[in-house]
mmCIF file of C-alpha atoms in Angstrom:
data_model
loop_
_atom_site.group_PDB
_atom_site.id
_atom_site.type_symbol
_atom_site.label_atom_id
_atom_site.label_comp_id
_atom_site.label_asym_id
_atom_site.label_seq_id
_atom_site.Cartn_x
_atom_site.Cartn_y
_atom_site.Cartn_z
ATOM 1 C CA ASN A 131 39.627 77.176 84.397
ATOM 2 C CA ALA A 132 40.030 73.410 84.635
ATOM 3 C CA GLY A 133 40.869 73.719 88.339
ATOM 4 C CA VAL A 134 42.889 70.832 89.751
ATOM 5 C CA THR A 135 43.385 67.904 87.397
ATOM 6 C CA GLN A 136 44.827 64.482 88.171
ATOM 7 C CA THR A 137 45.957 61.634 85.954
ATOM 8 C CA PRO A 138 45.450 58.761 85.762
ATOM 9 C CA LYS A 139 42.011 58.178 87.280
ATOM 10 C CA PHE A 140 42.742 54.511 87.934
ATOM 11 C CA GLN A 141 45.974 52.513 88.140
ATOM 12 C CA VAL A 142 46.915 48.965 89.050
ATOM 13 C CA LEU A 143 50.529 48.222 89.953
ATOM 14 C CA LYS A 144 52.466 45.179 91.001
ATOM 15 C CA THR A 145 54.528 45.276 94.184
ATOM 16 C CA GLY A 146 57.886 46.898 93.511
ATOM 17 C CA GLN A 147 56.825 48.847 90.438
ATOM 18 C CA SER A 148 57.257 52.582 90.272
ATOM 19 C CA MET A 149 54.940 55.222 88.937
ATOM 20 C CA THR A 150 54.149 58.916 89.035
ATOM 21 C CA LEU A 151 50.760 60.392 89.814
ATOM 22 C CA GLN A 152 50.302 63.654 87.997
ATOM 23 C CA CYS A 153 48.651 66.768 89.399
ATOM 24 C CA ALA A 154 48.228 70.129 87.722
ATOM 25 C CA GLN A 155 46.340 73.318 88.525
ATOM 26 C CA ASP A 156 45.662 76.390 86.413
ATOM 27 C CA MET A 157 44.692 78.786 89.200
ATOM 28 C CA ASN A 158 48.228 80.045 89.863
ATOM 29 C CA HIS A 159 48.084 78.676 93.402
ATOM 30 C CA GLU A 160 51.358 78.650 95.280
ATOM 31 C CA TYR A 161 50.350 75.926 97.735
ATOM 32 C CA MET A 162 49.766 72.341 96.606
ATOM 33 C CA SER A 163 49.409 69.135 98.550
ATOM 34 C CA TRP A 164 48.864 65.399 98.260
ATOM 35 C CA TYR A 165 46.541 63.363 100.459
ATOM 36 C CA ARG A 166 45.670 59.721 100.636
ATOM 37 C CA GLN A 167 42.189 58.563 101.586
ATOM 38 C CA ASP A 168 41.665 55.232 103.294
ATOM 39 C CA PRO A 169 38.390 53.835 104.657
ATOM 40 C CA GLY A 170 37.663 55.033 108.170
ATOM 41 C CA MET A 171 40.730 57.270 108.269
ATOM 42 C CA GLY A 172 39.695 60.366 106.390
ATOM 43 C CA LEU A 173 42.376 62.131 104.368
ATOM 44 C CA ARG A 174 45.982 62.185 105.507
ATOM 45 C CA LEU A 175 48.595 64.618 104.256
ATOM 46 C CA ILE A 176 51.517 63.010 102.394
ATOM 47 C CA HIS A 177 53.579 65.966 101.124
ATOM 48 C CA TYR A 178 52.985 69.597 100.439
ATOM 49 C CA SER A 179 54.618 72.517 98.671
ATOM 50 C CA VAL A 180 54.359 76.247 99.313
ATOM 51 C CA GLY A 181 55.872 77.208 95.978
ATOM 52 C CA ALA A 182 58.106 76.115 93.132
ATOM 53 C CA GLY A 183 61.257 74.496 94.468
ATOM 54 C CA ILE A 184 59.899 74.120 98.015
ATOM 55 C CA THR A 185 58.437 70.885 99.359
ATOM 56 C CA ASP A 186 57.955 69.397 102.808
ATOM 57 C CA GLN A 187 56.694 66.235 104.438
ATOM 58 C CA GLY A 188 53.227 65.775 105.793
ATOM 59 C CA GLU A 189 51.819 63.194 108.162
ATOM 60 C CA VAL A 190 52.518 60.044 106.095
ATOM 61 C CA PRO A 191 55.464 60.728 103.721
ATOM 62 C CA ASN A 192 57.217 57.345 103.760
ATOM 63 C CA GLY A 193 57.357 55.644 100.364
ATOM 64 C CA TYR A 194 56.554 58.816 98.421
ATOM 65 C CA ASN A 195 58.646 61.504 96.762
ATOM 66 C CA VAL A 196 57.613 64.859 95.359
ATOM 67 C CA SER A 197 59.169 67.731 93.489
ATOM 68 C CA ARG A 198 57.868 71.114 92.391
ATOM 69 C CA SER A 199 59.633 72.565 89.379
ATOM 70 C CA THR A 200 56.733 74.777 88.259
ATOM 71 C CA THR A 201 53.825 76.506 89.952
ATOM 72 C CA GLU A 202 51.353 74.431 87.950
ATOM 73 C CA ASP A 203 52.586 70.869 88.507
ATOM 74 C CA PHE A 204 53.127 68.753 91.616
ATOM 75 C CA PRO A 205 53.776 65.087 90.773
ATOM 76 C CA LEU A 206 53.799 62.332 93.376
ATOM 77 C CA ARG A 207 56.226 59.460 92.855
ATOM 78 C CA LEU A 208 56.026 55.953 94.221
ATOM 79 C CA LEU A 209 59.505 54.494 93.849
ATOM 80 C CA SER A 210 58.678 50.912 94.858
ATOM 81 C CA ALA A 211 54.973 50.316 95.287
ATOM 82 C CA ALA A 212 53.703 48.277 98.224
ATOM 83 C CA PRO A 213 50.213 46.876 98.904
ATOM 84 C CA SER A 214 49.944 49.304 101.844
ATOM 85 C CA GLN A 215 49.909 52.117 99.282
ATOM 86 C CA THR A 216 46.607 50.940 97.837
ATOM 87 C CA SER A 217 44.449 54.003 98.336
ATOM 88 C CA VAL A 218 42.720 56.924 96.698
ATOM 89 C CA TYR A 219 45.053 59.863 96.208
ATOM 90 C CA PHE A 220 43.891 63.453 96.094
ATOM 91 C CA CYS A 221 45.803 66.511 95.045
ATOM 92 C CA ALA A 222 44.731 69.913 96.345
ATOM 93 C CA SER A 223 45.793 73.524 95.922
ATOM 94 C CA ARG A 224 45.132 76.944 97.392
ATOM 95 C CA PRO A 225 46.596 80.447 97.249
ATOM 96 C CA THR A 226 48.993 81.270 100.062
ATOM 97 C CA GLY A 227 48.260 84.057 102.438
ATOM 98 C CA GLN A 228 46.198 84.312 105.581
ATOM 99 C CA VAL A 229 43.147 85.557 103.723
ATOM 100 C CA THR A 230 42.550 82.128 102.232
ATOM 101 C CA TYR A 231 42.131 80.481 105.665
ATOM 102 C CA ASN A 232 43.489 77.328 104.063
ATOM 103 C CA GLU A 233 40.423 76.609 101.931
ATOM 104 C CA GLN A 234 41.719 74.041 99.480
ATOM 105 C CA PHE A 235 40.515 72.981 96.042
ATOM 106 C CA PHE A 236 40.629 69.262 95.373
ATOM 107 C CA GLY A 237 41.201 67.233 92.244
ATOM 108 C CA PRO A 238 38.992 64.245 91.310
ATOM 109 C CA GLY A 239 41.406 61.663 92.709
ATOM 110 C CA THR A 240 43.465 58.709 91.498
ATOM 111 C CA ARG A 241 42.407 55.258 92.639
ATOM 112 C CA LEU A 242 45.550 53.121 93.006
ATOM 113 C CA THR A 243 45.659 49.377 93.629
ATOM 114 C CA VAL A 244 48.942 47.622 94.381
ATOM 115 C CA LEU A 245 48.870 43.847 93.989
ATOM 116 C CA ALA B 152 48.374 68.169 118.372
ATOM 117 C CA GLN B 153 45.159 68.879 116.571
ATOM 118 C CA SER B 154 42.534 66.258 115.855
ATOM 119 C CA VAL B 155 39.022 65.925 114.543
ATOM 120 C CA THR B 156 36.445 63.399 115.693
ATOM 121 C CA GLN B 157 33.319 62.689 113.712
ATOM 122 C CA LEU B 158 30.767 60.759 115.731
ATOM 123 C CA GLY B 159 29.034 58.142 113.644
ATOM 124 C CA SER B 160 30.672 56.742 110.547
ATOM 125 C CA HIS B 161 27.235 56.098 109.032
ATOM 126 C CA VAL B 162 24.080 58.169 109.477
ATOM 127 C CA SER B 163 20.714 57.387 107.896
ATOM 128 C CA VAL B 164 17.821 59.811 107.721
ATOM 129 C CA SER B 165 14.509 59.840 105.918
ATOM 130 C CA GLU B 166 13.924 62.286 103.117
ATOM 131 C CA GLY B 167 12.605 65.500 104.636
ATOM 132 C CA ALA B 168 14.060 64.788 108.081
ATOM 133 C CA LEU B 169 16.676 66.799 109.919
ATOM 134 C CA VAL B 170 20.297 66.052 109.104
ATOM 135 C CA LEU B 171 22.771 66.318 111.993
ATOM 136 C CA LEU B 172 26.391 65.314 111.501
ATOM 137 C CA ARG B 173 28.633 65.705 114.522
ATOM 138 C CA CYS B 174 32.176 67.033 114.621
ATOM 139 C CA ASN B 175 34.388 67.746 117.601
ATOM 140 C CA TYR B 176 37.899 69.085 117.351
ATOM 141 C CA SER B 177 40.905 69.685 119.508
ATOM 142 C CA SER B 178 43.339 72.480 118.851
ATOM 143 C CA SER B 179 45.792 74.453 120.926
ATOM 144 C CA VAL B 180 45.334 77.521 118.739
ATOM 145 C CA PRO B 181 42.222 79.188 117.328
ATOM 146 C CA PRO B 182 41.080 76.842 114.592
ATOM 147 C CA TYR B 183 39.621 77.377 111.208
ATOM 148 C CA LEU B 184 36.944 74.745 110.593
ATOM 149 C CA PHE B 185 35.566 73.278 107.407
ATOM 150 C CA TRP B 186 32.997 70.813 106.167
ATOM 151 C CA TYR B 187 33.644 69.093 102.851
ATOM 152 C CA VAL B 188 31.316 66.791 100.914
ATOM 153 C CA GLN B 189 32.392 63.937 98.665
ATOM 154 C CA TYR B 190 29.944 62.469 96.192
ATOM 155 C CA PRO B 191 30.650 58.964 94.888
ATOM 156 C CA ASN B 192 33.811 58.735 92.809
ATOM 157 C CA GLN B 193 34.416 62.462 93.016
ATOM 158 C CA GLY B 194 36.798 64.800 94.796
ATOM 159 C CA LEU B 195 36.011 66.891 97.848
ATOM 160 C CA GLN B 196 33.881 69.992 97.577
ATOM 161 C CA LEU B 197 33.754 72.710 100.218
ATOM 162 C CA LEU B 198 30.349 72.992 101.921
ATOM 163 C CA LEU B 199 31.123 75.743 104.395
ATOM 164 C CA LYS B 200 33.827 77.169 106.613
ATOM 165 C CA TYR B 201 34.290 79.015 109.880
ATOM 166 C CA THR B 202 37.200 81.394 110.190
ATOM 167 C CA THR B 203 36.324 84.319 112.449
ATOM 168 C CA GLY B 204 33.247 86.347 113.326
ATOM 169 C CA ALA B 205 29.731 84.909 113.281
ATOM 170 C CA THR B 206 29.678 81.448 114.785
ATOM 171 C CA LEU B 207 26.708 80.242 112.705
ATOM 172 C CA VAL B 208 27.854 79.784 109.142
ATOM 173 C CA LYS B 209 25.753 78.936 106.149
ATOM 174 C CA GLY B 210 26.974 76.927 103.223
ATOM 175 C CA ILE B 211 25.785 75.534 99.955
ATOM 176 C CA ASN B 212 22.779 73.281 99.444
ATOM 177 C CA GLY B 213 21.017 74.494 102.600
ATOM 178 C CA PHE B 214 23.639 73.266 105.068
ATOM 179 C CA GLU B 215 24.810 75.237 108.061
ATOM 180 C CA ALA B 216 27.110 74.688 111.022
ATOM 181 C CA GLU B 217 27.653 76.362 114.348
ATOM 182 C CA PHE B 218 31.041 76.855 115.962
ATOM 183 C CA LYS B 219 30.792 76.309 119.713
ATOM 184 C CA LYS B 220 34.112 77.029 121.345
ATOM 185 C CA SER B 221 33.017 75.902 124.812
ATOM 186 C CA GLU B 222 32.019 72.510 123.424
ATOM 187 C CA THR B 223 34.828 72.355 120.821
ATOM 188 C CA SER B 224 32.193 71.387 118.296
ATOM 189 C CA PHE B 225 31.256 72.259 114.737
ATOM 190 C CA HIS B 226 28.189 70.168 113.947
ATOM 191 C CA LEU B 227 26.649 70.230 110.478
ATOM 192 C CA THR B 228 22.886 70.503 110.050
ATOM 193 C CA LYS B 229 20.265 70.729 107.355
ATOM 194 C CA PRO B 230 16.575 71.112 108.219
ATOM 195 C CA SER B 231 15.222 68.829 105.509
ATOM 196 C CA ALA B 232 17.210 66.059 103.846
ATOM 197 C CA HIS B 233 17.057 65.516 100.122
ATOM 198 C CA MET B 234 17.975 62.380 98.240
ATOM 199 C CA SER B 235 20.781 64.287 96.546
ATOM 200 C CA ASP B 236 22.430 64.870 99.959
ATOM 201 C CA ALA B 237 23.567 61.250 100.105
ATOM 202 C CA ALA B 238 27.357 61.461 100.212
ATOM 203 C CA GLU B 239 30.309 61.291 102.561
ATOM 204 C CA TYR B 240 30.959 64.321 104.703
ATOM 205 C CA PHE B 241 34.289 65.319 106.194
ATOM 206 C CA CYS B 242 34.982 67.781 108.954
ATOM 207 C CA ALA B 243 38.433 69.375 108.914
ATOM 208 C CA VAL B 244 40.420 71.744 111.085
ATOM 209 C CA SER B 245 43.176 74.038 109.864
ATOM 210 C CA VAL B 246 46.030 74.691 112.248
ATOM 211 C CA PRO B 247 49.723 75.490 111.897
ATOM 212 C CA PHE B 248 51.815 72.421 111.024
ATOM 213 C CA SER B 249 55.411 72.203 112.135
ATOM 214 C CA GLY B 250 55.463 75.936 112.639
ATOM 215 C CA SER B 251 54.822 76.627 108.994
ATOM 216 C CA ALA B 252 51.823 76.914 106.741
ATOM 217 C CA ARG B 253 48.480 75.873 108.173
ATOM 218 C CA GLN B 254 47.471 72.361 107.222
ATOM 219 C CA LEU B 255 44.169 70.579 107.139
ATOM 220 C CA THR B 256 43.519 67.690 109.507
ATOM 221 C CA PHE B 257 40.470 65.651 108.514
ATOM 222 C CA GLY B 258 38.026 63.587 110.465
ATOM 223 C CA SER B 259 37.358 60.019 109.416
ATOM 224 C CA GLY B 260 34.176 60.950 107.591
ATOM 225 C CA THR B 261 30.445 60.287 107.937
ATOM 226 C CA GLN B 262 28.522 58.486 105.227
ATOM 227 C CA LEU B 263 25.042 59.971 104.956
ATOM 228 C CA THR B 264 22.266 57.809 103.554
ATOM 229 C CA VAL B 265 18.896 59.363 102.734
ATOM 230 C CA LEU B 266 15.977 56.955 102.759
ATOM 231 C CA PRO B 267 12.906 57.547 100.570
#
């Protein structure tokens, strides 16, 4: 299994540009999520999904859109990038069900800079 | 609302010395607690977790943590630091979010430096 994969690894955008961060997992996990990591702030939840066709907002959803058309993929869209969105973005997944205790598997991250 | 506080954004220890990384949490419901490690330019890797049962949990690479409900703490320890332990460590608590699936709330992280 490849686990959780993310592309691209690095990206530089200009203010106002749009882009999509890709995330895929091959573990058949129902639950997927996106976090952003900023210095001194840990990881903050942007959006999450508990299955195909179901998404919901996390702690910091503004400026980001998501969709979940398949179990495997959970892309994150920036419609109009802003410098405040400069961050490292992590995708994570886990099976649903109480037995998992919410242990999540993380991708390697995408480092995004918005100029 | 739940929160996680990690005391000390940077901790330095000598190789072979005790590692102690502090984590305190607040939660209105029984929490599940985790420690993750992040090596440079990599994603997060689970070190250990507390769910129910034994309050002293052992993880990978010789790390362990003890859940102390009375102190709302989940400190991470390792008896003898190794150079390869240099990384950033995150404490996280899992609690219900908006009445739905449990979500992870992370602390701000502690950067561990191991000195030769």
